[in-house]
mmCIF file of C-alpha atoms in Angstrom:
data_model
loop_
_atom_site.group_PDB
_atom_site.id
_atom_site.type_symbol
_atom_site.label_atom_id
_atom_site.label_comp_id
_atom_site.label_asym_id
_atom_site.label_seq_id
_atom_site.Cartn_x
_atom_site.Cartn_y
_atom_site.Cartn_z
ATOM 1 C CA UNK A 1 37.893 38.486 -10.119
ATOM 2 C CA UNK A 2 39.264 41.460 -11.904
ATOM 3 C CA UNK A 3 38.047 41.852 -15.875
ATOM 4 C CA UNK A 4 41.593 42.075 -16.563
ATOM 5 C CA UNK A 5 42.399 38.586 -14.899
ATOM 6 C CA UNK A 6 39.131 37.107 -16.607
ATOM 7 C CA UNK A 7 40.553 38.443 -20.147
ATOM 8 C CA UNK A 8 43.463 36.099 -22.298
ATOM 9 C CA UNK A 9 44.597 36.093 -25.654
ATOM 10 C CA UNK A 10 41.982 34.117 -27.368
ATOM 11 C CA UNK A 11 41.091 33.607 -31.135
ATOM 12 C CA UNK A 12 37.877 31.923 -32.527
ATOM 13 C CA UNK A 13 38.798 27.991 -32.470
ATOM 14 C CA UNK A 14 37.966 25.521 -35.085
ATOM 15 C CA UNK A 15 35.229 23.884 -32.663
ATOM 16 C CA UNK A 16 33.656 27.449 -32.731
ATOM 17 C CA UNK A 17 33.758 27.216 -36.289
ATOM 18 C CA UNK A 18 32.214 23.960 -36.535
ATOM 19 C CA UNK A 19 29.460 24.996 -34.049
ATOM 20 C CA UNK A 20 28.643 27.904 -36.196
ATOM 21 C CA UNK A 21 28.376 25.852 -39.196
ATOM 22 C CA UNK A 22 25.292 23.798 -37.579
ATOM 23 C CA UNK A 23 23.398 27.057 -36.984
ATOM 24 C CA UNK A 24 23.924 28.267 -40.651
ATOM 25 C CA UNK A 25 22.399 25.223 -41.449
ATOM 26 C CA UNK A 26 19.440 26.412 -39.394
ATOM 27 C CA UNK A 27 19.425 29.619 -41.128
ATOM 28 C CA UNK A 28 19.563 27.854 -44.525
ATOM 29 C CA UNK A 29 16.374 25.850 -43.349
ATOM 30 C CA UNK A 30 14.648 29.087 -42.376
ATOM 31 C CA UNK A 31 15.356 29.944 -45.909
ATOM 32 C CA UNK A 32 13.180 26.571 -47.184
ATOM 33 C CA UNK A 33 10.460 27.769 -44.699
ATOM 34 C CA UNK A 34 10.237 30.828 -46.460
ATOM 35 C CA UNK A 35 10.422 29.224 -50.233
ATOM 36 C CA UNK A 36 7.813 26.778 -49.097
ATOM 37 C CA UNK A 37 5.271 29.277 -47.692
ATOM 38 C CA UNK A 38 5.835 32.517 -49.226
ATOM 39 C CA UNK A 39 3.066 33.882 -47.133
ATOM 40 C CA UNK A 40 2.790 36.504 -44.657
ATOM 41 C CA UNK A 41 1.844 33.155 -42.130
ATOM 42 C CA UNK A 42 5.156 31.829 -43.431
ATOM 43 C CA UNK A 43 7.478 34.828 -43.323
ATOM 44 C CA UNK A 44 6.261 35.461 -39.652
ATOM 45 C CA UNK A 45 6.913 31.775 -38.789
ATOM 46 C CA UNK A 46 10.096 32.175 -40.356
ATOM 47 C CA UNK A 47 11.481 35.118 -38.374
ATOM 48 C CA UNK A 48 10.383 33.776 -35.184
ATOM 49 C CA UNK A 49 12.697 30.472 -35.801
ATOM 50 C CA UNK A 50 15.536 32.777 -36.854
ATOM 51 C CA UNK A 51 15.233 34.732 -33.856
ATOM 52 C CA UNK A 52 15.162 31.756 -31.708
ATOM 53 C CA UNK A 53 18.065 30.183 -33.438
ATOM 54 C CA UNK A 54 20.156 33.590 -32.977
ATOM 55 C CA UNK A 55 19.010 33.690 -29.248
ATOM 56 C CA UNK A 56 20.817 30.078 -28.892
ATOM 57 C CA UNK A 57 23.929 31.103 -30.920
ATOM 58 C CA UNK A 58 24.419 34.395 -29.270
ATOM 59 C CA UNK A 59 24.280 32.679 -25.864
ATOM 60 C CA UNK A 60 27.117 30.343 -26.914
ATOM 61 C CA UNK A 61 29.052 33.359 -28.272
ATOM 62 C CA UNK A 62 28.978 35.180 -24.486
ATOM 63 C CA UNK A 63 30.081 31.600 -23.435
ATOM 64 C CA UNK A 64 32.994 30.608 -25.412
ATOM 65 C CA UNK A 65 34.251 34.425 -24.921
ATOM 66 C CA UNK A 66 34.568 33.422 -21.489
ATOM 67 C CA UNK A 67 35.383 29.895 -21.157
ATOM 68 C CA UNK A 68 37.958 27.883 -22.977
ATOM 69 C CA UNK A 69 36.329 25.961 -25.577
ATOM 70 C CA UNK A 70 39.433 23.595 -25.982
ATOM 71 C CA UNK A 71 38.941 22.210 -22.471
ATOM 72 C CA UNK A 72 37.777 18.804 -21.977
ATOM 73 C CA UNK A 73 34.276 19.251 -20.520
ATOM 74 C CA UNK A 74 33.533 22.340 -22.709
ATOM 75 C CA UNK A 75 34.589 20.374 -25.753
ATOM 76 C CA UNK A 76 32.595 17.403 -25.164
ATOM 77 C CA UNK A 77 29.359 19.583 -23.892
ATOM 78 C CA UNK A 78 29.536 21.567 -26.590
ATOM 79 C CA UNK A 79 29.463 18.758 -28.995
ATOM 80 C CA UNK A 80 26.490 17.746 -27.311
ATOM 81 C CA UNK A 81 24.877 21.103 -27.809
ATOM 82 C CA UNK A 82 25.955 20.931 -31.414
ATOM 83 C CA UNK A 83 23.913 17.295 -31.663
ATOM 84 C CA UNK A 84 20.916 19.034 -30.071
ATOM 85 C CA UNK A 85 20.847 21.935 -32.312
ATOM 86 C CA UNK A 86 21.453 19.599 -35.601
ATOM 87 C CA UNK A 87 18.572 17.955 -34.756
ATOM 88 C CA UNK A 88 16.588 21.422 -34.065
ATOM 89 C CA UNK A 89 17.643 22.431 -37.553
ATOM 90 C CA UNK A 90 16.559 19.599 -39.129
ATOM 91 C CA UNK A 91 12.989 20.236 -37.375
ATOM 92 C CA UNK A 92 13.098 23.848 -38.781
ATOM 93 C CA UNK A 93 10.634 23.379 -41.693
ATOM 94 C CA UNK A 94 8.121 21.525 -39.750
ATOM 95 C CA UNK A 95 8.622 23.473 -36.580
ATOM 96 C CA UNK A 96 5.222 24.896 -36.895
ATOM 97 C CA UNK A 97 3.793 21.628 -37.672
ATOM 98 C CA UNK A 98 4.119 18.409 -36.508
ATOM 99 C CA UNK A 99 7.948 18.704 -35.451
ATOM 100 C CA UNK A 100 7.263 21.490 -33.227
ATOM 101 C CA UNK A 101 7.933 19.631 -29.905
ATOM 102 C CA UNK A 102 11.122 18.082 -31.592
ATOM 103 C CA UNK A 103 12.609 21.474 -32.438
ATOM 104 C CA UNK A 104 11.338 22.568 -28.683
ATOM 105 C CA UNK A 105 13.075 19.769 -26.695
ATOM 106 C CA UNK A 106 16.233 20.091 -29.281
ATOM 107 C CA UNK A 107 16.336 23.738 -27.975
ATOM 108 C CA UNK A 108 15.708 23.258 -24.376
ATOM 109 C CA UNK A 109 18.677 20.708 -24.365
ATOM 110 C CA UNK A 110 20.847 23.665 -26.020
ATOM 111 C CA UNK A 111 20.131 25.697 -23.159
ATOM 112 C CA UNK A 112 20.327 23.648 -20.690
ATOM 113 C CA UNK A 113 23.860 22.544 -21.657
ATOM 114 C CA UNK A 114 24.781 26.466 -22.307
ATOM 115 C CA UNK A 115 23.496 27.347 -18.559
ATOM 116 C CA UNK A 116 25.363 24.394 -17.110
ATOM 117 C CA UNK A 117 28.776 24.777 -18.942
ATOM 118 C CA UNK A 118 28.613 28.712 -17.719
ATOM 119 C CA UNK A 119 27.502 27.840 -14.246
ATOM 120 C CA UNK A 120 30.491 25.324 -14.003
ATOM 121 C CA UNK A 121 33.155 27.710 -15.546
ATOM 122 C CA UNK A 122 32.412 30.513 -12.944
ATOM 123 C CA UNK A 123 32.631 28.672 -9.942
ATOM 124 C CA UNK A 124 35.675 30.646 -8.721
ATOM 125 C CA UNK A 125 33.634 34.013 -9.730
ATOM 126 C CA UNK A 126 30.780 34.858 -7.560
ATOM 127 C CA UNK A 127 29.625 37.972 -9.693
ATOM 128 C CA UNK A 128 29.987 35.839 -13.170
ATOM 129 C CA UNK A 129 27.862 32.890 -11.262
ATOM 130 C CA UNK A 130 25.413 35.511 -10.126
ATOM 131 C CA UNK A 131 24.833 36.661 -13.662
ATOM 132 C CA UNK A 132 24.499 33.631 -14.862
ATOM 133 C CA UNK A 133 21.823 32.551 -12.187
ATOM 134 C CA UNK A 134 20.130 35.817 -13.175
ATOM 135 C CA UNK A 135 19.207 34.821 -16.824
ATOM 136 C CA UNK A 136 18.889 30.782 -16.076
ATOM 137 C CA UNK A 137 14.979 31.259 -15.167
ATOM 138 C CA UNK A 138 14.150 33.495 -18.188
ATOM 139 C CA UNK A 139 16.237 31.116 -20.357
ATOM 140 C CA UNK A 140 14.414 28.052 -19.323
ATOM 141 C CA UNK A 141 11.307 29.573 -19.521
ATOM 142 C CA UNK A 142 11.469 30.748 -22.929
ATOM 143 C CA UNK A 143 12.558 27.227 -24.023
ATOM 144 C CA UNK A 144 9.811 25.621 -22.137
ATOM 145 C CA UNK A 145 7.291 28.039 -24.009
ATOM 146 C CA UNK A 146 8.776 27.183 -27.436
ATOM 147 C CA UNK A 147 8.137 23.534 -26.131
ATOM 148 C CA UNK A 148 4.462 24.039 -25.148
ATOM 149 C CA UNK A 149 3.861 25.482 -28.313
ATOM 150 C CA UNK A 150 4.594 22.596 -30.147
ATOM 151 C CA UNK A 151 1.291 21.088 -28.091
ATOM 152 C CA UNK A 152 -0.889 23.751 -29.245
ATOM 153 C CA UNK A 153 -2.288 24.878 -32.747
ATOM 154 C CA UNK A 154 -3.966 27.964 -34.486
ATOM 155 C CA UNK A 155 -2.583 31.230 -33.587
ATOM 156 C CA UNK A 156 -1.929 30.441 -29.866
ATOM 157 C CA UNK A 157 1.476 28.865 -30.951
ATOM 158 C CA UNK A 158 3.082 32.132 -32.656
ATOM 159 C CA UNK A 159 1.558 33.848 -29.286
ATOM 160 C CA UNK A 160 3.838 31.231 -27.564
ATOM 161 C CA UNK A 161 6.770 31.586 -29.915
ATOM 162 C CA UNK A 162 6.734 35.499 -29.214
ATOM 163 C CA UNK A 163 6.337 34.883 -25.387
ATOM 164 C CA UNK A 164 9.108 32.580 -25.445
ATOM 165 C CA UNK A 165 11.545 35.276 -27.273
ATOM 166 C CA UNK A 166 10.431 38.134 -25.196
ATOM 167 C CA UNK A 167 11.034 36.329 -22.245
ATOM 168 C CA UNK A 168 14.312 34.332 -23.195
ATOM 169 C CA UNK A 169 16.017 36.757 -25.662
ATOM 170 C CA UNK A 170 14.993 40.014 -24.087
ATOM 171 C CA UNK A 171 14.518 39.048 -20.569
ATOM 172 C CA UNK A 172 18.066 39.608 -19.593
ATOM 173 C CA UNK A 173 17.727 43.386 -20.082
ATOM 174 C CA UNK A 174 15.801 43.341 -16.837
ATOM 175 C CA UNK A 175 18.571 41.448 -14.660
ATOM 176 C CA UNK A 176 21.478 44.477 -15.262
ATOM 177 C CA UNK A 177 24.756 43.908 -16.375
ATOM 178 C CA UNK A 178 27.048 43.176 -13.779
ATOM 179 C CA UNK A 179 29.466 39.959 -13.306
ATOM 180 C CA UNK A 180 29.284 39.564 -17.244
ATOM 181 C CA UNK A 181 32.701 39.327 -19.094
ATOM 182 C CA UNK A 182 33.624 40.392 -22.569
ATOM 183 C CA UNK A 183 36.950 40.012 -24.712
ATOM 184 C CA UNK A 184 36.553 42.151 -27.313
ATOM 185 C CA UNK A 185 39.126 41.059 -29.962
ATOM 186 C CA UNK A 186 37.376 37.516 -29.646
ATOM 187 C CA UNK A 187 33.950 38.952 -29.206
ATOM 188 C CA UNK A 188 33.987 41.092 -32.547
ATOM 189 C CA UNK A 189 35.969 38.107 -34.574
ATOM 190 C CA UNK A 190 33.118 35.710 -33.220
ATOM 191 C CA UNK A 191 30.467 37.597 -34.531
ATOM 192 C CA UNK A 192 32.000 38.968 -37.900
ATOM 193 C CA UNK A 193 32.493 35.291 -38.629
ATOM 194 C CA UNK A 194 29.004 34.516 -38.311
ATOM 195 C CA UNK A 195 28.012 37.455 -40.363
ATOM 196 C CA UNK A 196 30.176 36.227 -43.318
ATOM 197 C CA UNK A 197 28.990 32.391 -43.230
ATOM 198 C CA UNK A 198 25.444 33.884 -43.457
ATOM 199 C CA UNK A 199 26.494 36.164 -46.303
ATOM 200 C CA UNK A 200 27.666 32.870 -47.677
ATOM 201 C CA UNK A 201 24.363 31.064 -47.475
ATOM 202 C CA UNK A 202 23.142 33.791 -49.970
ATOM 203 C CA UNK A 203 25.795 32.636 -52.666
ATOM 204 C CA UNK A 204 24.353 29.343 -51.953
ATOM 205 C CA UNK A 205 20.810 30.807 -52.382
ATOM 206 C CA UNK A 206 21.930 32.247 -55.823
ATOM 207 C CA UNK A 207 23.166 28.820 -56.562
ATOM 208 C CA UNK A 208 20.153 26.686 -55.799
ATOM 209 C CA UNK A 209 17.966 29.572 -57.314
ATOM 210 C CA UNK A 210 19.878 28.938 -60.612
ATOM 211 C CA UNK A 211 19.324 25.114 -60.499
ATOM 212 C CA UNK A 212 16.879 23.756 -62.995
ATOM 213 C CA UNK A 213 16.841 26.948 -65.252
ATOM 214 C CA UNK A 214 18.643 27.523 -68.097
ATOM 215 C CA UNK A 215 21.776 29.203 -67.935
ATOM 216 C CA UNK A 216 20.679 32.519 -70.270
ATOM 217 C CA UNK A 217 21.429 35.830 -70.358
ATOM 218 C CA UNK A 218 19.037 36.779 -67.978
ATOM 219 C CA UNK A 219 19.973 34.367 -65.315
ATOM 220 C CA UNK A 220 23.504 35.020 -65.706
ATOM 221 C CA UNK A 221 22.910 38.731 -65.226
ATOM 222 C CA UNK A 222 20.782 37.933 -62.229
ATOM 223 C CA UNK A 223 23.225 35.755 -60.615
ATOM 224 C CA UNK A 224 26.134 38.507 -61.088
ATOM 225 C CA UNK A 225 23.520 41.286 -59.649
ATOM 226 C CA UNK A 226 22.867 38.998 -56.410
ATOM 227 C CA UNK A 227 26.752 38.542 -56.459
ATOM 228 C CA UNK A 228 27.033 42.347 -56.464
ATOM 229 C CA UNK A 229 24.438 42.587 -53.309
ATOM 230 C CA UNK A 230 26.108 39.733 -51.268
ATOM 231 C CA UNK A 231 29.615 41.496 -51.869
ATOM 232 C CA UNK A 232 27.719 44.860 -50.677
ATOM 233 C CA UNK A 233 26.775 42.987 -47.532
ATOM 234 C CA UNK A 234 30.126 42.062 -46.861
ATOM 235 C CA UNK A 235 31.961 45.563 -47.702
ATOM 236 C CA UNK A 236 29.444 47.681 -45.613
ATOM 237 C CA UNK A 237 30.511 44.839 -42.729
ATOM 238 C CA UNK A 238 33.887 44.459 -43.142
ATOM 239 C CA UNK A 239 35.367 47.745 -44.759
ATOM 240 C CA UNK A 240 35.940 48.879 -40.996
ATOM 241 C CA UNK A 241 33.283 48.474 -38.863
ATOM 242 C CA UNK A 242 34.918 45.463 -36.863
ATOM 243 C CA UNK A 243 37.954 47.486 -36.196
ATOM 244 C CA UNK A 244 35.990 50.528 -35.030
ATOM 245 C CA UNK A 245 33.636 48.046 -32.797
ATOM 246 C CA UNK A 246 37.057 46.323 -31.311
ATOM 247 C CA UNK A 247 38.273 49.898 -30.611
ATOM 248 C CA UNK A 248 34.961 50.970 -28.961
ATOM 249 C CA UNK A 249 34.693 47.938 -26.670
ATOM 250 C CA UNK A 250 38.332 48.250 -25.756
ATOM 251 C CA UNK A 251 38.138 51.497 -24.480
ATOM 252 C CA UNK A 252 35.517 50.834 -22.011
ATOM 253 C CA UNK A 253 35.182 48.867 -19.012
ATOM 254 C CA UNK A 254 32.653 47.052 -16.880
ATOM 255 C CA UNK A 255 28.937 47.597 -17.357
ATOM 256 C CA UNK A 256 29.797 49.758 -19.956
ATOM 257 C CA UNK A 257 31.587 47.603 -22.184
ATOM 258 C CA UNK A 258 29.056 44.791 -21.726
ATOM 259 C CA UNK A 259 26.202 46.706 -22.373
ATOM 260 C CA UNK A 260 27.920 48.251 -25.713
ATOM 261 C CA UNK A 261 28.426 44.363 -26.624
ATOM 262 C CA UNK A 262 25.402 43.507 -25.932
ATOM 263 C CA UNK A 263 23.530 46.075 -27.571
ATOM 264 C CA UNK A 264 25.676 46.203 -30.733
ATOM 265 C CA UNK A 265 26.392 42.448 -31.201
ATOM 266 C CA UNK A 266 23.643 40.264 -28.897
ATOM 267 C CA UNK A 267 20.537 42.473 -30.377
ATOM 268 C CA UNK A 268 21.560 44.710 -33.104
ATOM 269 C CA UNK A 269 23.248 42.116 -35.462
ATOM 270 C CA UNK A 270 19.870 40.181 -35.434
ATOM 271 C CA UNK A 271 18.532 42.264 -37.982
ATOM 272 C CA UNK A 272 21.460 42.221 -40.039
ATOM 273 C CA UNK A 273 21.406 38.126 -40.278
ATOM 274 C CA UNK A 274 17.677 38.319 -41.019
ATOM 275 C CA UNK A 275 18.092 41.086 -43.773
ATOM 276 C CA UNK A 276 20.907 38.499 -44.943
ATOM 277 C CA UNK A 277 18.393 35.671 -44.961
ATOM 278 C CA UNK A 278 15.591 37.321 -46.350
ATOM 279 C CA UNK A 279 17.832 38.326 -49.507
ATOM 280 C CA UNK A 280 18.653 34.569 -49.571
ATOM 281 C CA UNK A 281 15.084 33.556 -49.936
ATOM 282 C CA UNK A 282 14.450 36.476 -52.324
ATOM 283 C CA UNK A 283 17.132 35.545 -54.709
ATOM 284 C CA UNK A 284 16.146 31.845 -54.931
ATOM 285 C CA UNK A 285 12.910 33.398 -56.591
ATOM 286 C CA UNK A 286 14.450 35.628 -58.319
ATOM 287 C CA UNK A 287 16.875 33.674 -60.017
ATOM 288 C CA UNK A 288 13.841 31.005 -60.771
ATOM 289 C CA UNK A 289 11.741 33.761 -62.222
ATOM 290 C CA UNK A 290 13.834 36.790 -63.561
ATOM 291 C CA UNK A 291 11.408 37.675 -66.377
ATOM 292 C CA UNK A 292 8.736 37.791 -64.231
ATOM 293 C CA UNK A 293 6.933 40.277 -61.323
ATOM 294 C CA UNK A 294 8.048 39.164 -57.818
ATOM 295 C CA UNK A 295 5.114 38.261 -55.604
ATOM 296 C CA UNK A 296 4.715 40.221 -52.464
ATOM 297 C CA UNK A 297 6.637 38.498 -50.077
ATOM 298 C CA UNK A 298 9.645 37.883 -52.543
ATOM 299 C CA UNK A 299 9.585 41.714 -52.801
ATOM 300 C CA UNK A 300 9.516 42.151 -49.201
ATOM 301 C CA UNK A 301 12.613 40.005 -48.765
ATOM 302 C CA UNK A 302 14.469 41.295 -52.032
ATOM 303 C CA UNK A 303 13.659 45.010 -50.782
ATOM 304 C CA UNK A 304 13.078 44.488 -47.078
ATOM 305 C CA UNK A 305 16.592 42.262 -46.295
ATOM 306 C CA UNK A 306 18.778 44.820 -47.481
ATOM 307 C CA UNK A 307 16.743 47.912 -45.922
ATOM 308 C CA UNK A 308 16.808 46.077 -42.480
ATOM 309 C CA UNK A 309 20.219 45.382 -42.953
ATOM 310 C CA UNK A 310 21.089 49.056 -43.359
ATOM 311 C CA UNK A 311 18.873 50.183 -40.663
ATOM 312 C CA UNK A 312 20.849 47.900 -38.169
ATOM 313 C CA UNK A 313 23.700 50.014 -38.856
ATOM 314 C CA UNK A 314 21.596 53.339 -38.493
ATOM 315 C CA UNK A 315 20.541 52.260 -35.366
ATOM 316 C CA UNK A 316 24.332 51.258 -34.215
ATOM 317 C CA UNK A 317 25.438 54.654 -34.933
ATOM 318 C CA UNK A 318 22.663 55.803 -32.829
ATOM 319 C CA UNK A 319 23.658 53.993 -29.986
ATOM 320 C CA UNK A 320 27.216 54.891 -30.104
ATOM 321 C CA UNK A 321 27.141 58.109 -31.500
ATOM 322 C CA UNK A 322 23.267 59.514 -30.761
ATOM 323 C CA UNK A 323 23.277 60.531 -34.535
ATOM 324 C CA UNK A 324 22.004 58.897 -37.554
ATOM 325 C CA UNK A 325 24.315 59.691 -40.346
ATOM 326 C CA UNK A 326 23.429 60.215 -44.025
ATOM 327 C CA UNK A 327 24.557 57.509 -46.411
ATOM 328 C CA UNK A 328 23.166 54.261 -45.266
ATOM 329 C CA UNK A 329 19.980 56.157 -43.670
ATOM 330 C CA UNK A 330 19.336 57.029 -47.179
ATOM 331 C CA UNK A 331 20.049 53.870 -48.670
ATOM 332 C CA UNK A 332 18.114 52.145 -46.641
ATOM 333 C CA UNK A 333 15.118 54.412 -47.162
ATOM 334 C CA UNK A 334 15.619 53.815 -50.987
ATOM 335 C CA UNK A 335 15.684 50.080 -50.518
ATOM 336 C CA UNK A 336 12.211 50.337 -48.815
ATOM 337 C CA UNK A 337 10.755 52.659 -51.847
ATOM 338 C CA UNK A 338 11.957 50.159 -53.990
ATOM 339 C CA UNK A 339 9.335 48.138 -52.640
ATOM 340 C CA UNK A 340 6.264 49.269 -54.823
ATOM 341 C CA UNK A 341 8.568 48.931 -58.135
ATOM 342 C CA UNK A 342 9.300 45.525 -57.439
ATOM 343 C CA UNK A 343 5.766 44.415 -57.529
ATOM 344 C CA UNK A 344 5.434 45.514 -60.888
ATOM 345 C CA UNK A 345 8.477 45.179 -62.998
ATOM 346 C CA UNK A 346 10.303 41.975 -63.968
ATOM 347 C CA UNK A 347 12.450 40.640 -61.383
ATOM 348 C CA UNK A 348 15.518 41.236 -63.003
ATOM 349 C CA UNK A 349 15.072 44.912 -63.219
ATOM 350 C CA UNK A 350 14.015 45.298 -59.563
ATOM 351 C CA UNK A 351 17.267 43.386 -58.593
ATOM 352 C CA UNK A 352 19.515 45.975 -60.873
ATOM 353 C CA UNK A 353 17.712 48.925 -59.130
ATOM 354 C CA UNK A 354 18.704 46.971 -55.615
ATOM 355 C CA UNK A 355 22.667 46.802 -57.002
ATOM 356 C CA UNK A 356 22.465 50.365 -57.889
ATOM 357 C CA UNK A 357 21.415 51.639 -54.529
ATOM 358 C CA UNK A 358 24.299 49.291 -53.088
ATOM 359 C CA UNK A 359 27.060 50.795 -55.450
ATOM 360 C CA UNK A 360 25.658 54.327 -55.093
ATOM 361 C CA UNK A 361 26.126 54.118 -51.271
ATOM 362 C CA UNK A 362 29.771 52.306 -51.383
ATOM 363 C CA UNK A 363 30.524 55.224 -54.210
ATOM 364 C CA UNK A 364 29.532 57.705 -51.439
ATOM 365 C CA UNK A 365 31.249 56.429 -48.575
ATOM 366 C CA UNK A 366 34.447 55.781 -50.493
ATOM 367 C CA UNK A 367 34.735 59.262 -51.561
ATOM 368 C CA UNK A 368 33.155 61.424 -48.900
ATOM 369 C CA UNK A 369 34.531 58.935 -45.844
ATOM 370 C CA UNK A 370 37.905 58.180 -47.323
ATOM 371 C CA UNK A 371 39.782 60.477 -44.610
ATOM 372 C CA UNK A 372 37.618 58.551 -41.939
ATOM 373 C CA UNK A 373 37.962 55.547 -43.345
ATOM 374 C CA UNK A 374 41.745 55.651 -43.198
ATOM 375 C CA UNK A 375 41.891 56.686 -39.607
ATOM 376 C CA UNK A 376 39.757 53.832 -38.423
ATOM 377 C CA UNK A 377 42.262 51.397 -40.616
ATOM 378 C CA UNK A 378 44.975 53.083 -38.532
ATOM 379 C CA UNK A 379 43.392 52.347 -34.974
ATOM 380 C CA UNK A 380 43.623 48.357 -35.915
ATOM 381 C CA UNK A 381 44.387 46.385 -32.994
ATOM 382 C CA UNK A 382 46.340 43.261 -32.357
ATOM 383 C CA UNK A 383 44.476 40.113 -31.925
ATOM 384 C CA UNK A 384 44.135 40.669 -27.594
ATOM 385 C CA UNK A 385 43.406 43.817 -25.703
ATOM 386 C CA UNK A 386 44.430 43.680 -22.456
#
């Protein structure tokens, strides 16, 4: 079956958006994990859970890019997977405790539904079916390892989680990219929406952080600065990146397109989402204690989250053009260098310095890359790419 035949006019459907909301609830639950256990161990647990959630979400992003979510069997199966993932999200706060098995079983159901749907949709396409069968062992083995982690205690549990992610999330790298399909417009739109929903979660964190505190001058200023950073996340992504990424995917075909979609979205969007969630966690702490110094983990979230988000763009540029660029690399390094300052000054001051880094980056890009941004916007593609 040719790639041209598989591609079709498609936009993200309301069912997909509803499905995404369950995962964003899971992201919010990860913020709760970090807030309840602001230690290195809690940070590690939160990142492992977040990576597992992303693994499941990315798998369905590939699925609904190939099949029509409006078809009866697909629609019904996605609702089942959504219910299982919602149960898994409920178990997130104690996924490394007494609810580890619950999370693991829910996660296995999500994976089984994904593979079953994909296999049924590929019955008329031998190449796609072969691709699905290649990833099935690693997906099921990874989910099984997460279930096994729920039955053990101590240091073995995170080791099993790491093994699960290595097998399930990165195992497909060993299987080749032949047989897969990508419809660029839908793929780009789907990932853009999950990013903007995740950014919205950071706005919720700002509101939650301010809850229970007096709405004084310090809290108001911190909330506005947090909004500036959240807006910066949005601007850094949606200013021109989706337009350029869609063009790059459309200009490629076959395994080159698949490999670029995999690297750019499945793998390099993960640090973006992690960066957003880390910042959301830090904002909950900052809003509650604007006049106090941040503890180490909160400072990691405040400075390291945006740094990781920006380093993801540096990696994207390196993947596409084999260059590092300057603006976002410098801004990412500046965020890292803010960390030793953030632990010795009031949280409000640290947040103000972080916002200043972002404003400086946007000023640089608007001034120095004005013509390049205009050319990129001129390349805006229609909703579907044939």
